[in-house]
CSV table of C-alpha atoms and ligand atoms in Angstrom, one decimal:
chain,number,residue,atom,x,y,z
A,16,UNK,CA,-13.8,5.0,-28.8
A,17,UNK,CA,-17.0,6.2,-27.2
A,18,UNK,CA,-18.6,2.8,-27.9
A,19,UNK,CA,-15.7,1.0,-26.3
A,20,UNK,CA,-15.9,3.0,-23.2
A,21,UNK,CA,-19.7,2.5,-23.1
A,22,UNK,CA,-19.2,-1.2,-23.2
A,23,UNK,CA,-16.6,-1.0,-20.5
A,24,UNK,CA,-18.9,1.0,-18.2
A,25,UNK,CA,-21.8,-1.4,-18.8
A,26,UNK,CA,-19.7,-4.4,-17.9
A,27,UNK,CA,-18.4,-2.6,-14.8
A,28,UNK,CA,-21.8,-2.1,-13.3
A,29,UNK,CA,-22.2,-4.4,-10.3
A,30,UNK,CA,-25.3,-6.0,-11.9
A,31,UNK,CA,-23.5,-6.5,-15.3
A,32,UNK,CA,-20.5,-8.0,-13.5
A,33,UNK,CA,-22.7,-10.5,-11.9
A,34,UNK,CA,-24.3,-11.4,-15.2
A,35,UNK,CA,-20.9,-11.6,-16.9
A,36,UNK,CA,-19.7,-14.1,-14.3
A,37,UNK,CA,-22.8,-16.1,-14.7
A,38,UNK,CA,-24.1,-15.0,-11.3
A,39,UNK,CA,-27.8,-14.7,-10.8
A,40,UNK,CA,-29.3,-11.2,-10.7
A,41,UNK,CA,-28.7,-9.6,-7.2
A,42,UNK,CA,-32.3,-10.1,-6.2
A,43,UNK,CA,-32.0,-13.8,-7.0
A,44,UNK,CA,-28.8,-14.4,-5.2
A,45,UNK,CA,-28.8,-16.1,-1.8
A,46,UNK,CA,-29.0,-13.7,1.0
A,47,UNK,CA,-25.8,-15.2,2.5
A,48,UNK,CA,-23.7,-13.6,-0.3
A,49,UNK,CA,-21.0,-11.2,0.9
A,50,UNK,CA,-20.7,-7.9,-0.8
A,51,UNK,CA,-17.5,-7.2,-2.7
A,52,UNK,CA,-14.4,-7.1,-0.4
A,53,UNK,CA,-16.4,-8.7,2.4
A,54,UNK,CA,-16.6,-12.2,3.9
A,55,UNK,CA,-19.5,-13.8,5.7
A,56,UNK,CA,-18.5,-14.0,9.3
A,57,UNK,CA,-20.7,-17.0,9.9
A,58,UNK,CA,-23.0,-19.0,7.7
A,59,UNK,CA,-26.3,-17.2,7.3
A,60,UNK,CA,-29.1,-19.4,8.3
A,61,UNK,CA,-26.9,-21.0,10.9
A,62,UNK,CA,-28.3,-20.0,14.3
A,63,UNK,CA,-26.2,-18.2,16.8
A,64,UNK,CA,-27.0,-20.9,19.2
A,65,UNK,CA,-25.6,-23.6,16.9
A,66,UNK,CA,-22.5,-21.6,16.3
A,67,UNK,CA,-22.1,-20.8,20.0
A,68,UNK,CA,-22.6,-24.5,20.7
A,69,UNK,CA,-19.4,-25.2,18.9
A,70,UNK,CA,-17.7,-22.0,19.9
A,71,UNK,CA,-14.4,-23.6,20.5
A,72,UNK,CA,-14.3,-25.3,17.2
A,73,UNK,CA,-15.6,-22.2,15.5
A,74,UNK,CA,-12.8,-20.2,17.0
A,75,UNK,CA,-10.2,-22.7,15.9
A,76,UNK,CA,-11.6,-22.8,12.4
A,77,UNK,CA,-11.3,-19.1,12.2
A,78,UNK,CA,-15.1,-18.5,12.2
A,79,UNK,CA,-16.0,-15.2,13.7
A,80,UNK,CA,-19.0,-14.7,15.9
A,81,UNK,CA,-20.5,-11.3,16.3
A,82,UNK,CA,-19.4,-10.0,19.7
A,83,UNK,CA,-18.2,-13.4,20.7
A,84,UNK,CA,-16.5,-13.9,24.0
A,85,UNK,CA,-17.3,-12.9,27.6
A,86,UNK,CA,-20.5,-10.9,28.1
A,87,UNK,CA,-21.3,-11.2,24.4
A,88,UNK,CA,-21.5,-14.9,24.5
A,89,UNK,CA,-23.7,-14.7,27.6
A,90,UNK,CA,-26.1,-12.2,25.9
A,91,UNK,CA,-26.4,-14.3,22.8
A,92,UNK,CA,-27.0,-17.5,24.7
A,93,UNK,CA,-29.8,-15.9,26.5
A,94,UNK,CA,-31.5,-14.8,23.2
A,95,UNK,CA,-34.1,-16.7,21.3
A,96,UNK,CA,-33.1,-20.1,20.0
A,97,UNK,CA,-32.6,-20.2,16.3
A,98,UNK,CA,-31.8,-16.5,15.9
A,99,UNK,CA,-29.4,-16.1,13.0
A,100,UNK,CA,-27.1,-13.3,12.4
A,101,UNK,CA,-28.4,-11.5,9.3
A,102,UNK,CA,-26.3,-11.1,6.2
A,103,UNK,CA,-25.8,-7.5,7.1
A,104,UNK,CA,-24.6,-8.3,10.6
A,105,UNK,CA,-22.4,-11.2,9.7
A,106,UNK,CA,-20.5,-9.5,6.8
A,107,UNK,CA,-16.9,-9.1,7.8
A,108,UNK,CA,-14.1,-7.1,6.1
A,109,UNK,CA,-10.5,-8.4,6.6
A,110,UNK,CA,-8.2,-6.1,8.5
A,111,UNK,CA,-5.0,-7.3,6.9
A,112,UNK,CA,-4.2,-6.9,3.2
A,113,UNK,CA,-2.4,-4.9,0.6
A,114,UNK,CA,-4.7,-1.9,1.0
A,115,UNK,CA,-6.4,-0.8,4.2
A,116,UNK,CA,-10.1,-1.6,4.5
A,117,UNK,CA,-12.5,1.2,3.9
A,118,UNK,CA,-11.5,2.2,0.4
A,119,UNK,CA,-12.7,-0.6,-1.9
A,120,UNK,CA,-15.6,-1.9,0.1
A,121,UNK,CA,-19.1,-0.7,-0.7
A,122,UNK,CA,-20.1,2.5,1.1
A,123,UNK,CA,-21.5,1.6,4.5
A,124,UNK,CA,-24.8,2.9,6.0
A,125,UNK,CA,-23.0,4.7,8.9
A,126,UNK,CA,-19.7,6.6,9.1
A,127,UNK,CA,-17.7,8.5,11.6
A,128,UNK,CA,-14.7,10.6,10.4
A,129,UNK,CA,-12.4,11.8,13.2
A,130,UNK,CA,-9.2,13.8,13.1
A,131,UNK,CA,-6.8,13.8,16.1
A,132,UNK,CA,-3.9,16.0,17.1
A,133,UNK,CA,-1.1,14.6,19.1
A,134,UNK,CA,-1.0,16.1,22.6
A,135,UNK,CA,1.9,18.4,23.5
A,136,UNK,CA,4.9,16.2,24.3
A,137,UNK,CA,3.8,13.2,22.3
A,138,UNK,CA,6.2,12.4,19.4
A,139,UNK,CA,7.1,9.5,17.3
A,140,UNK,CA,7.3,6.9,20.1
A,141,UNK,CA,3.8,7.8,21.4
A,142,UNK,CA,2.4,7.9,17.9
A,143,UNK,CA,3.8,4.4,17.2
A,144,UNK,CA,2.3,3.1,20.4
A,145,UNK,CA,-1.0,4.6,19.5
A,146,UNK,CA,-1.1,3.2,16.0
A,147,UNK,CA,-0.2,-0.2,17.5
A,148,UNK,CA,-3.1,0.0,20.0
A,149,UNK,CA,-5.5,1.4,17.3
A,150,UNK,CA,-4.6,-1.5,14.9
A,151,UNK,CA,-5.1,-4.1,17.6
A,152,UNK,CA,-8.6,-2.7,18.4
A,153,UNK,CA,-9.5,-2.3,14.8
A,154,UNK,CA,-8.6,-5.9,14.0
A,155,UNK,CA,-10.7,-7.2,16.9
A,156,UNK,CA,-13.7,-5.1,16.2
A,157,UNK,CA,-13.6,-5.8,12.4
A,158,UNK,CA,-13.7,-9.5,13.3
A,159,UNK,CA,-16.8,-8.9,15.5
A,160,UNK,CA,-14.9,-9.4,18.7
A,161,UNK,CA,-15.1,-7.1,21.8
A,162,UNK,CA,-12.1,-4.9,22.5
A,163,UNK,CA,-11.4,-6.8,25.7
A,164,UNK,CA,-11.5,-5.5,29.3
A,165,UNK,CA,-13.6,-2.4,29.6
A,166,UNK,CA,-15.7,-3.0,26.4
A,167,UNK,CA,-18.7,-0.7,26.5
A,168,UNK,CA,-21.0,-3.5,25.3
A,169,UNK,CA,-22.6,-1.2,22.8
A,170,UNK,CA,-22.1,-3.7,20.0
A,171,UNK,CA,-23.2,-6.8,22.0
A,172,UNK,CA,-25.4,-9.1,19.9
A,173,UNK,CA,-24.3,-7.6,16.6
A,174,UNK,CA,-21.9,-9.1,14.1
A,175,UNK,CA,-19.1,-7.1,12.5
A,176,UNK,CA,-21.6,-5.5,10.1
A,177,UNK,CA,-18.9,-4.7,7.5
A,178,UNK,CA,-17.1,-2.5,10.0
A,179,UNK,CA,-13.9,-0.9,8.6
A,180,UNK,CA,-11.5,1.3,10.4
A,181,UNK,CA,-9.0,3.2,8.3
A,182,UNK,CA,-6.1,5.3,9.5
A,183,UNK,CA,-4.2,8.2,7.8
A,184,UNK,CA,-1.6,10.9,8.5
A,185,UNK,CA,-2.0,14.6,7.9
A,186,UNK,CA,0.9,16.8,6.8
A,187,UNK,CA,1.3,18.2,10.4
A,188,UNK,CA,2.0,14.7,11.7
A,189,UNK,CA,5.4,14.6,10.1
A,190,UNK,CA,6.7,17.7,11.9
A,191,UNK,CA,5.3,16.7,15.2
A,192,UNK,CA,7.1,13.3,15.1
A,193,UNK,CA,10.4,14.5,13.6
A,194,UNK,CA,9.6,12.7,10.3
A,195,UNK,CA,9.6,15.7,8.0
A,196,UNK,CA,12.0,13.9,5.6
A,197,UNK,CA,9.5,11.1,5.2
A,198,UNK,CA,6.6,13.4,4.3
A,199,UNK,CA,5.3,12.6,0.8
A,200,UNK,CA,5.2,15.5,-1.6
A,201,UNK,CA,1.7,14.3,-2.5
A,202,UNK,CA,0.7,15.6,0.9
A,203,UNK,CA,1.5,19.2,0.2
A,204,UNK,CA,-1.5,21.4,1.2
A,205,UNK,CA,-4.3,21.6,-1.2
A,206,UNK,CA,-4.5,25.0,-3.0
A,207,UNK,CA,-7.1,27.5,-1.9
A,208,UNK,CA,-10.2,27.6,-4.2
A,209,UNK,CA,-12.2,30.7,-4.7
A,210,UNK,CA,-15.4,29.1,-3.4
A,211,UNK,CA,-13.8,27.8,-0.2
A,212,UNK,CA,-15.4,28.8,3.1
A,213,UNK,CA,-13.3,26.6,5.2
A,214,UNK,CA,-13.4,26.3,9.0
A,215,UNK,CA,-9.8,25.7,10.2
A,216,UNK,CA,-11.1,24.0,13.4
A,217,UNK,CA,-12.8,21.4,11.4
A,218,UNK,CA,-10.0,20.9,8.9
A,219,UNK,CA,-6.7,19.0,8.7
A,220,UNK,CA,-5.3,17.3,11.8
A,221,UNK,CA,-2.3,15.1,12.6
A,222,UNK,CA,-4.1,11.8,12.3
A,223,UNK,CA,-7.4,10.8,10.6
A,224,UNK,CA,-9.6,7.8,11.3
A,225,UNK,CA,-12.5,6.8,9.0
A,226,UNK,CA,-15.0,4.3,10.6
A,227,UNK,CA,-17.7,2.7,8.5
A,228,UNK,CA,-20.3,0.0,9.3
A,229,UNK,CA,-23.7,-1.1,8.2
A,230,UNK,CA,-25.0,-0.8,11.8
A,231,UNK,CA,-25.0,2.5,13.7
A,232,UNK,CA,-24.2,0.9,17.1
A,233,UNK,CA,-21.3,-1.1,15.7
A,234,UNK,CA,-19.9,2.1,14.2
A,235,UNK,CA,-20.4,4.1,17.4
A,236,UNK,CA,-18.8,1.3,19.5
A,237,UNK,CA,-15.7,1.4,17.2
A,238,UNK,CA,-15.7,5.2,17.5
A,239,UNK,CA,-15.6,5.1,21.3
A,240,UNK,CA,-12.9,2.4,21.3
A,241,UNK,CA,-10.7,4.5,19.0
A,242,UNK,CA,-11.3,7.6,21.1
A,243,UNK,CA,-10.5,5.8,24.3
A,244,UNK,CA,-7.2,4.3,23.0
A,245,UNK,CA,-6.1,7.8,22.0
A,246,UNK,CA,-6.3,9.1,25.6
A,247,UNK,CA,-2.9,10.6,26.7
A,248,UNK,CA,-1.5,10.5,23.2
A,249,UNK,CA,-3.9,12.4,20.9
A,250,UNK,CA,-7.0,14.6,21.2
A,251,UNK,CA,-10.0,14.8,18.9
A,252,UNK,CA,-9.7,17.8,16.7
A,253,UNK,CA,-12.9,17.3,14.8
A,254,UNK,CA,-15.5,14.7,14.2
A,255,UNK,CA,-18.1,14.3,11.5
A,256,UNK,CA,-20.9,11.7,11.4
A,257,UNK,CA,-22.4,10.5,8.1
A,258,UNK,CA,-24.7,8.0,6.6
A,259,UNK,CA,-25.6,6.2,3.4
A,260,UNK,CA,-28.4,4.0,2.3
A,261,UNK,CA,-28.6,0.7,4.3
A,262,UNK,CA,-27.9,-2.5,2.4
A,263,UNK,CA,-31.2,-4.2,1.4
A,264,UNK,CA,-33.1,-0.9,1.3
A,265,UNK,CA,-33.5,-1.2,-2.4
A,266,UNK,CA,-34.8,-4.1,-4.4
A,267,UNK,CA,-31.4,-4.6,-5.9
A,268,UNK,CA,-27.9,-3.1,-5.2
A,269,UNK,CA,-27.8,0.4,-6.8
A,270,UNK,CA,-25.5,3.4,-6.9
A,271,UNK,CA,-26.4,5.4,-3.8
A,272,UNK,CA,-28.2,8.8,-3.8
A,273,UNK,CA,-27.0,12.0,-2.1
A,274,UNK,CA,-29.2,14.4,-0.2
A,275,UNK,CA,-30.0,16.4,-3.4
A,276,UNK,CA,-31.6,13.1,-4.6
A,277,UNK,CA,-29.1,12.5,-7.3
A,278,UNK,CA,-27.6,9.1,-8.2
A,279,UNK,CA,-24.0,9.7,-7.1
A,280,UNK,CA,-21.0,7.5,-7.9
A,281,UNK,CA,-21.8,6.4,-11.4
A,282,UNK,CA,-18.6,7.7,-13.0
A,283,UNK,CA,-16.2,6.2,-10.4
A,284,UNK,CA,-13.3,4.3,-11.7
A,285,UNK,CA,-14.0,0.5,-11.5
A,286,UNK,CA,-11.6,-2.1,-10.1
A,287,UNK,CA,-11.9,-4.0,-13.4
A,288,UNK,CA,-10.4,-1.1,-15.4
A,289,UNK,CA,-6.8,-1.5,-16.3
A,290,UNK,CA,-5.7,1.9,-14.9
A,291,UNK,CA,-7.8,1.5,-11.7
A,292,UNK,CA,-4.9,0.7,-9.4
A,293,UNK,CA,-2.6,3.3,-10.9
A,294,UNK,CA,-5.3,5.9,-10.3
A,295,UNK,CA,-6.2,5.0,-6.8
A,296,UNK,CA,-3.2,3.3,-5.1
A,297,UNK,CA,0.4,4.2,-4.6
A,298,UNK,CA,2.5,1.7,-6.5
A,299,UNK,CA,5.3,-0.5,-5.0
A,300,UNK,CA,8.2,1.8,-4.4
A,301,UNK,CA,6.1,4.6,-3.0
A,302,UNK,CA,4.8,6.7,-5.9
A,303,UNK,CA,6.1,9.4,-8.1
A,304,UNK,CA,7.4,11.5,-5.2
A,305,UNK,CA,7.7,14.6,-7.4
A,306,UNK,CA,9.9,12.9,-9.9
A,307,UNK,CA,11.1,9.7,-8.3
A,308,UNK,CA,13.7,10.7,-5.7
A,309,UNK,CA,11.2,11.7,-3.1
A,310,UNK,CA,9.2,8.4,-3.4
A,311,UNK,CA,8.1,7.1,0.0
A,312,UNK,CA,8.3,3.4,0.0
A,313,UNK,CA,6.2,3.2,3.2
A,314,UNK,CA,3.2,4.4,1.2
A,315,UNK,CA,3.2,1.4,-1.2
A,316,UNK,CA,-0.3,0.1,-1.5
A,317,UNK,CA,-1.6,3.2,0.2
A,318,UNK,CA,-3.8,6.0,-1.1
A,319,UNK,CA,-4.4,9.7,-0.5
A,320,UNK,CA,-7.8,10.7,1.0
A,321,UNK,CA,-9.2,14.2,0.3
A,322,UNK,CA,-12.0,14.9,2.7
A,323,UNK,CA,-14.3,17.9,2.1
A,324,UNK,CA,-17.3,18.8,4.2
A,325,UNK,CA,-19.6,20.2,1.5
A,326,UNK,CA,-22.8,21.8,2.7
A,327,UNK,CA,-25.7,21.6,0.3
A,328,UNK,CA,-27.9,24.7,0.2
A,329,UNK,CA,-31.0,22.6,0.1
A,330,UNK,CA,-33.6,25.3,0.4
A,331,UNK,CA,-32.3,26.9,-2.8
A,332,UNK,CA,-31.7,23.5,-4.6
A,333,UNK,CA,-35.2,22.2,-3.8
A,334,UNK,CA,-36.7,25.3,-5.4
A,335,UNK,CA,-35.3,24.4,-8.8
A,336,UNK,CA,-37.5,22.6,-11.3
A,337,UNK,CA,-36.6,19.0,-12.0
A,338,UNK,CA,-35.4,20.0,-15.5
A,339,UNK,CA,-33.1,22.7,-14.0
A,340,UNK,CA,-31.7,20.2,-11.5
A,341,UNK,CA,-31.0,17.8,-14.2
A,342,UNK,CA,-29.3,20.4,-16.3
A,343,UNK,CA,-27.0,21.3,-13.4
A,344,UNK,CA,-25.7,17.8,-13.3
A,345,UNK,CA,-26.2,16.7,-16.9
A,346,UNK,CA,-27.9,13.5,-15.8
A,347,UNK,CA,-31.5,12.4,-15.2
A,348,UNK,CA,-32.5,12.4,-11.5
A,349,UNK,CA,-34.7,9.3,-11.7
A,350,UNK,CA,-32.1,6.9,-12.9
A,351,UNK,CA,-28.8,8.8,-13.3
A,352,UNK,CA,-28.7,8.3,-17.1
A,353,UNK,CA,-26.9,11.1,-19.0
A,354,UNK,CA,-29.3,13.7,-20.6
A,355,UNK,CA,-28.1,12.4,-24.0
A,356,UNK,CA,-30.0,9.2,-23.4
A,357,UNK,CA,-29.6,5.5,-22.4
A,358,UNK,CA,-29.3,4.1,-18.9
A,359,UNK,CA,-27.1,5.1,-15.9
A,360,UNK,CA,-24.1,3.2,-17.4
A,361,UNK,CA,-24.4,4.7,-20.9
A,362,UNK,CA,-21.5,6.9,-21.8
A,363,UNK,CA,-22.6,10.6,-22.0
A,364,UNK,CA,-22.4,12.0,-25.5
A,365,UNK,CA,-20.7,15.4,-24.8
A,366,UNK,CA,-20.8,16.4,-28.4
A,367,UNK,CA,-24.6,16.0,-28.9
A,368,UNK,CA,-26.5,19.2,-29.6
A,369,UNK,CA,-30.2,19.8,-29.1
A,370,UNK,CA,-32.7,21.3,-31.6
A,371,UNK,CA,-31.5,24.8,-30.5
A,372,UNK,CA,-28.0,23.9,-31.4
A,373,UNK,CA,-26.8,24.0,-27.8
A,374,UNK,CA,-25.1,21.0,-26.2
A,375,UNK,CA,-27.6,18.7,-24.5
A,376,UNK,CA,-25.2,18.4,-21.6
A,377,UNK,CA,-24.5,22.0,-20.8
A,378,UNK,CA,-21.0,23.4,-20.9
A,379,UNK,CA,-21.2,24.0,-17.1
A,380,UNK,CA,-22.9,20.8,-16.2
A,381,UNK,CA,-21.2,19.2,-13.2
A,382,UNK,CA,-20.7,15.8,-14.8
A,383,UNK,CA,-19.2,17.3,-17.9
A,384,UNK,CA,-16.7,19.5,-16.1
A,385,UNK,CA,-15.6,16.7,-13.7
A,386,UNK,CA,-15.3,13.9,-16.3
A,387,UNK,CA,-11.7,12.5,-16.7
A,388,UNK,CA,-11.9,13.1,-20.4
A,389,UNK,CA,-12.1,16.9,-19.7
A,390,UNK,CA,-9.3,16.8,-17.1
A,391,UNK,CA,-6.4,15.0,-18.8
A,392,UNK,CA,-7.5,11.7,-17.3
A,393,UNK,CA,-7.6,13.0,-13.7
A,394,UNK,CA,-9.8,10.7,-11.7
A,395,UNK,CA,-10.5,9.7,-8.1
A,396,UNK,CA,-12.6,7.1,-6.3
A,397,UNK,CA,-15.4,9.0,-4.5
A,398,UNK,CA,-16.7,7.2,-1.4
A,399,UNK,CA,-18.6,9.8,0.5
A,400,UNK,CA,-21.1,9.9,3.4
A,401,UNK,CA,-24.1,12.2,3.6
A,402,UNK,CA,-24.4,14.2,6.8
A,403,UNK,CA,-27.2,16.0,8.5
A,404,UNK,CA,-26.6,18.0,11.7
A,405,UNK,CA,-29.9,19.7,12.2
A,406,UNK,CA,-30.6,23.3,11.3
A,407,UNK,CA,-27.7,25.7,11.2
A,408,UNK,CA,-27.5,29.2,12.8
A,409,UNK,CA,-28.7,30.6,9.4
A,410,UNK,CA,-32.0,28.6,9.8
A,411,UNK,CA,-31.2,26.3,6.9
A,412,UNK,CA,-30.4,22.6,7.0
A,413,UNK,CA,-26.8,21.9,8.0
A,414,UNK,CA,-26.7,18.9,5.6
A,415,UNK,CA,-24.6,17.8,2.7
A,416,UNK,CA,-21.8,15.5,1.7
A,417,UNK,CA,-18.7,14.5,3.5
A,418,UNK,CA,-16.9,14.0,0.3
A,419,UNK,CA,-14.1,11.5,0.6
A,420,UNK,CA,-12.0,10.9,-2.6
A,421,UNK,CA,-9.2,8.4,-2.9
A,422,UNK,CA,-6.4,8.7,-5.3
A,423,UNK,CA,-2.7,7.8,-5.9
A,424,UNK,CA,-1.8,11.5,-6.1
A,425,UNK,CA,-4.2,14.3,-5.3
A,426,UNK,CA,-2.2,16.6,-7.6
A,427,UNK,CA,-3.4,14.4,-10.5
A,428,UNK,CA,-6.8,13.6,-9.0
A,429,UNK,CA,-8.8,16.0,-6.8
A,430,UNK,CA,-6.8,19.2,-7.4
A,431,UNK,CA,-7.1,19.6,-11.2
A,432,UNK,CA,-10.8,18.6,-11.1
A,433,UNK,CA,-11.7,21.0,-8.2
A,434,UNK,CA,-9.8,23.8,-10.0
A,435,UNK,CA,-12.0,23.3,-13.0
A,436,UNK,CA,-15.2,23.0,-11.0
A,437,UNK,CA,-14.2,26.2,-9.1
A,438,UNK,CA,-14.1,28.1,-12.4
A,439,UNK,CA,-17.7,27.5,-13.4
A,440,UNK,CA,-19.6,24.5,-12.2
A,441,UNK,CA,-23.4,24.9,-12.4
A,442,UNK,CA,-23.6,23.1,-9.0
A,443,UNK,CA,-21.5,25.7,-7.2
A,444,UNK,CA,-24.3,28.1,-6.3
A,445,UNK,CA,-25.9,25.2,-4.4
A,446,UNK,CA,-23.0,23.9,-2.4
A,447,UNK,CA,-20.4,25.3,0.0
A,448,UNK,CA,-17.1,23.7,0.9
A,449,UNK,CA,-16.9,24.2,4.7
A,450,UNK,CA,-13.9,22.0,5.8
A,451,UNK,CA,-11.0,20.2,4.2
A,452,UNK,CA,-8.4,17.6,4.9
A,453,UNK,CA,-5.8,15.6,3.0
A,454,UNK,CA,-4.3,12.5,4.5
A,455,UNK,CA,-1.7,9.9,3.6
A,456,UNK,CA,-3.3,6.5,4.2
A,457,UNK,CA,-0.6,3.8,4.2
A,458,UNK,CA,-1.1,0.4,2.7
A,459,UNK,CA,-2.8,-2.3,4.7
A,460,UNK,CA,-0.9,-4.1,7.4
A,461,UNK,CA,0.5,-7.6,7.0
A,462,UNK,CA,-0.3,-10.2,9.7
A,463,UNK,CA,1.5,-9.1,12.9
A,464,UNK,CA,2.1,-5.6,11.7
A,465,UNK,CA,0.3,-2.4,12.7
A,466,UNK,CA,-0.9,0.3,10.3
A,467,UNK,CA,1.9,2.8,9.7
A,468,UNK,CA,4.7,0.6,11.1
A,469,UNK,CA,6.7,0.9,7.9
A,470,UNK,CA,6.8,4.7,8.5
A,471,UNK,CA,7.2,4.7,12.2
A,472,UNK,CA,9.8,1.9,12.7
A,473,UNK,CA,12.1,2.1,9.7
B,529,LIG,C1,-13.3,17.8,-7.1
B,529,LIG,C2,-14.1,16.8,-7.1
B,529,LIG,C3,-15.6,16.8,-6.9
B,529,LIG,C4,-16.4,17.4,-6.0
B,529,LIG,C5,-15.9,18.4,-4.9
B,529,LIG,C6,-17.7,17.0,-6.2
B,529,LIG,C7,-18.8,17.4,-5.5
B,529,LIG,C8,-20.1,17.0,-5.7
B,529,LIG,N1,-20.6,16.2,-6.7
B,529,LIG,C9,-21.9,16.0,-6.5
B,529,LIG,C10,-22.8,15.2,-7.4
B,529,LIG,C11,-22.4,14.5,-8.5
B,529,LIG,N2,-21.1,14.3,-9.0
B,529,LIG,C12,-21.1,13.5,-10.1
B,529,LIG,C13,-20.0,13.2,-10.8
B,529,LIG,C14,-18.7,13.5,-10.5
B,529,LIG,N3,-18.2,14.4,-9.6
B,529,LIG,C15,-16.8,14.4,-9.6
B,529,LIG,C16,-16.0,15.1,-8.8
B,529,LIG,C17,-16.4,16.0,-7.7
B,529,LIG,N4,-17.7,16.2,-7.3
B,529,LIG,C18,-16.4,13.4,-10.6
B,529,LIG,C19,-15.0,13.1,-10.9
B,529,LIG,C20,-17.6,12.9,-11.1
B,529,LIG,C21,-17.6,11.8,-12.2
B,529,LIG,C22,-17.6,12.4,-13.6
B,529,LIG,C23,-17.5,11.3,-14.7
B,529,LIG,O1,-16.7,10.4,-14.6
B,529,LIG,O2,-18.3,11.4,-15.6
B,529,LIG,C24,-22.5,13.2,-10.4
B,529,LIG,C25,-22.9,12.3,-11.5
B,529,LIG,C26,-23.0,10.9,-11.2
B,529,LIG,C27,-21.6,10.3,-11.0
B,529,LIG,O3,-20.8,10.1,-11.9
B,529,LIG,O4,-21.3,10.1,-9.8
B,529,LIG,C28,-23.2,13.7,-9.3
B,529,LIG,C29,-24.7,13.6,-9.2
B,529,LIG,C30,-22.3,16.7,-5.4
B,529,LIG,C31,-23.8,16.8,-4.9
B,529,LIG,C32,-21.2,17.4,-4.9
B,529,LIG,C33,-21.1,18.2,-3.7
B,529,LIG,C34,-21.9,18.3,-2.7
B,530,FE2,FE1,-19.4,15.4,-8.2
């Protein structure tokens, strides 16, 4: 059994997948290659000038130019001849599809998470109009086009840069819009955990938007566009800004590291696993709905996002020896391999004892306690951003993880795992949960549809 799972994990690793499909190793692949879930907006190596020279034809053929149109075209034409959009800039994520963008794509280098509350007097009609406007803007920006009249110009010269804009509904949205009967039971408030130190002002919210891009200006441009479209309908409740490693920063694609220096994301469910969809996405029909009758068909293809702002107590963490840090997680810091040996993708041997008779991976090691095998199969797709907001009032870094976990049902994903971690995770003394949110993220829109239309118009 253990061997089977190990084989599975090794085949699931991005590098192994490439090899299995006969692809060259990442470092050997042509730079024009799109990352999973992405398209190249324009042929890498094709100069902007050449593309712009046939802009009409490019438009008709569905090619997308970074910031094409109006002032963007002017700016690009004025730039050096032969300047090509890099692979990073030209990578484009489709807006339409079964799932919203921003769940399955590789984590981007820059992220903005924003929660909004509807303004007093705004209800279902205003919310529907807002989601329609937001969807139109997201579709344009993700294609690398400006928002239209009044574009701020911040993303001029850049391509879509893997921009994704993802929309979700908080539990309070349903009361505000008279849609209480359509609220999924999966959205019931998360239970309180003993280690919670939550700031209500930075938690929850009627609406939630996740913006990710591999370029900071592209991400900021999208953030401002989303905020502007909300005017008169919704106000920002909280905003968090995060980051991850930039594509190309490492010699080959790797699992990212967090601000404690650990390889973080290894145990994530993989799309190639047979139960991946059932774990991450709401099935056709709308999910379990607490036994079937409460299923919300409008959530088909959607997912539930748990967002936790988790501060890392870095001054304390960094005082630990390397060996202690590795015991806390149960994995080696250098390469993410389990302490029981092998490589990052080797299955941990939770039964293995050391010379002293004690388990090599300690009973309270974070990776042991959070493993699906220890939680009745409970799993989630973790897709976090790191954050750093300077030094806090306590004189310590205000830095950590904006933990974003995707699952078909948080009652069978985040909640049981966090309950267990709350009871005795060796990592707990070094982290603090400071804010929390849970959002219903509907499936992706079909062509001509806006996100959430199936909830708001049926
Ligand atoms: C309730 C869910 C989880 C919270 C909250 C959480 C916080 C948290 N985790 C790390 C660092 C690592 N976590 C790792 C594994 C891991 N963590 C969770 C869940 C939560 N983590 C799961 C489900 C798993 C996977 C377990 C498995 O399948 O074996 C790891 C090991 C590498 C990996 O698998 O990703 C690290 C490192 C931090 C720093 C943190 C809060 C700041
Ligand atoms: Fe974790």
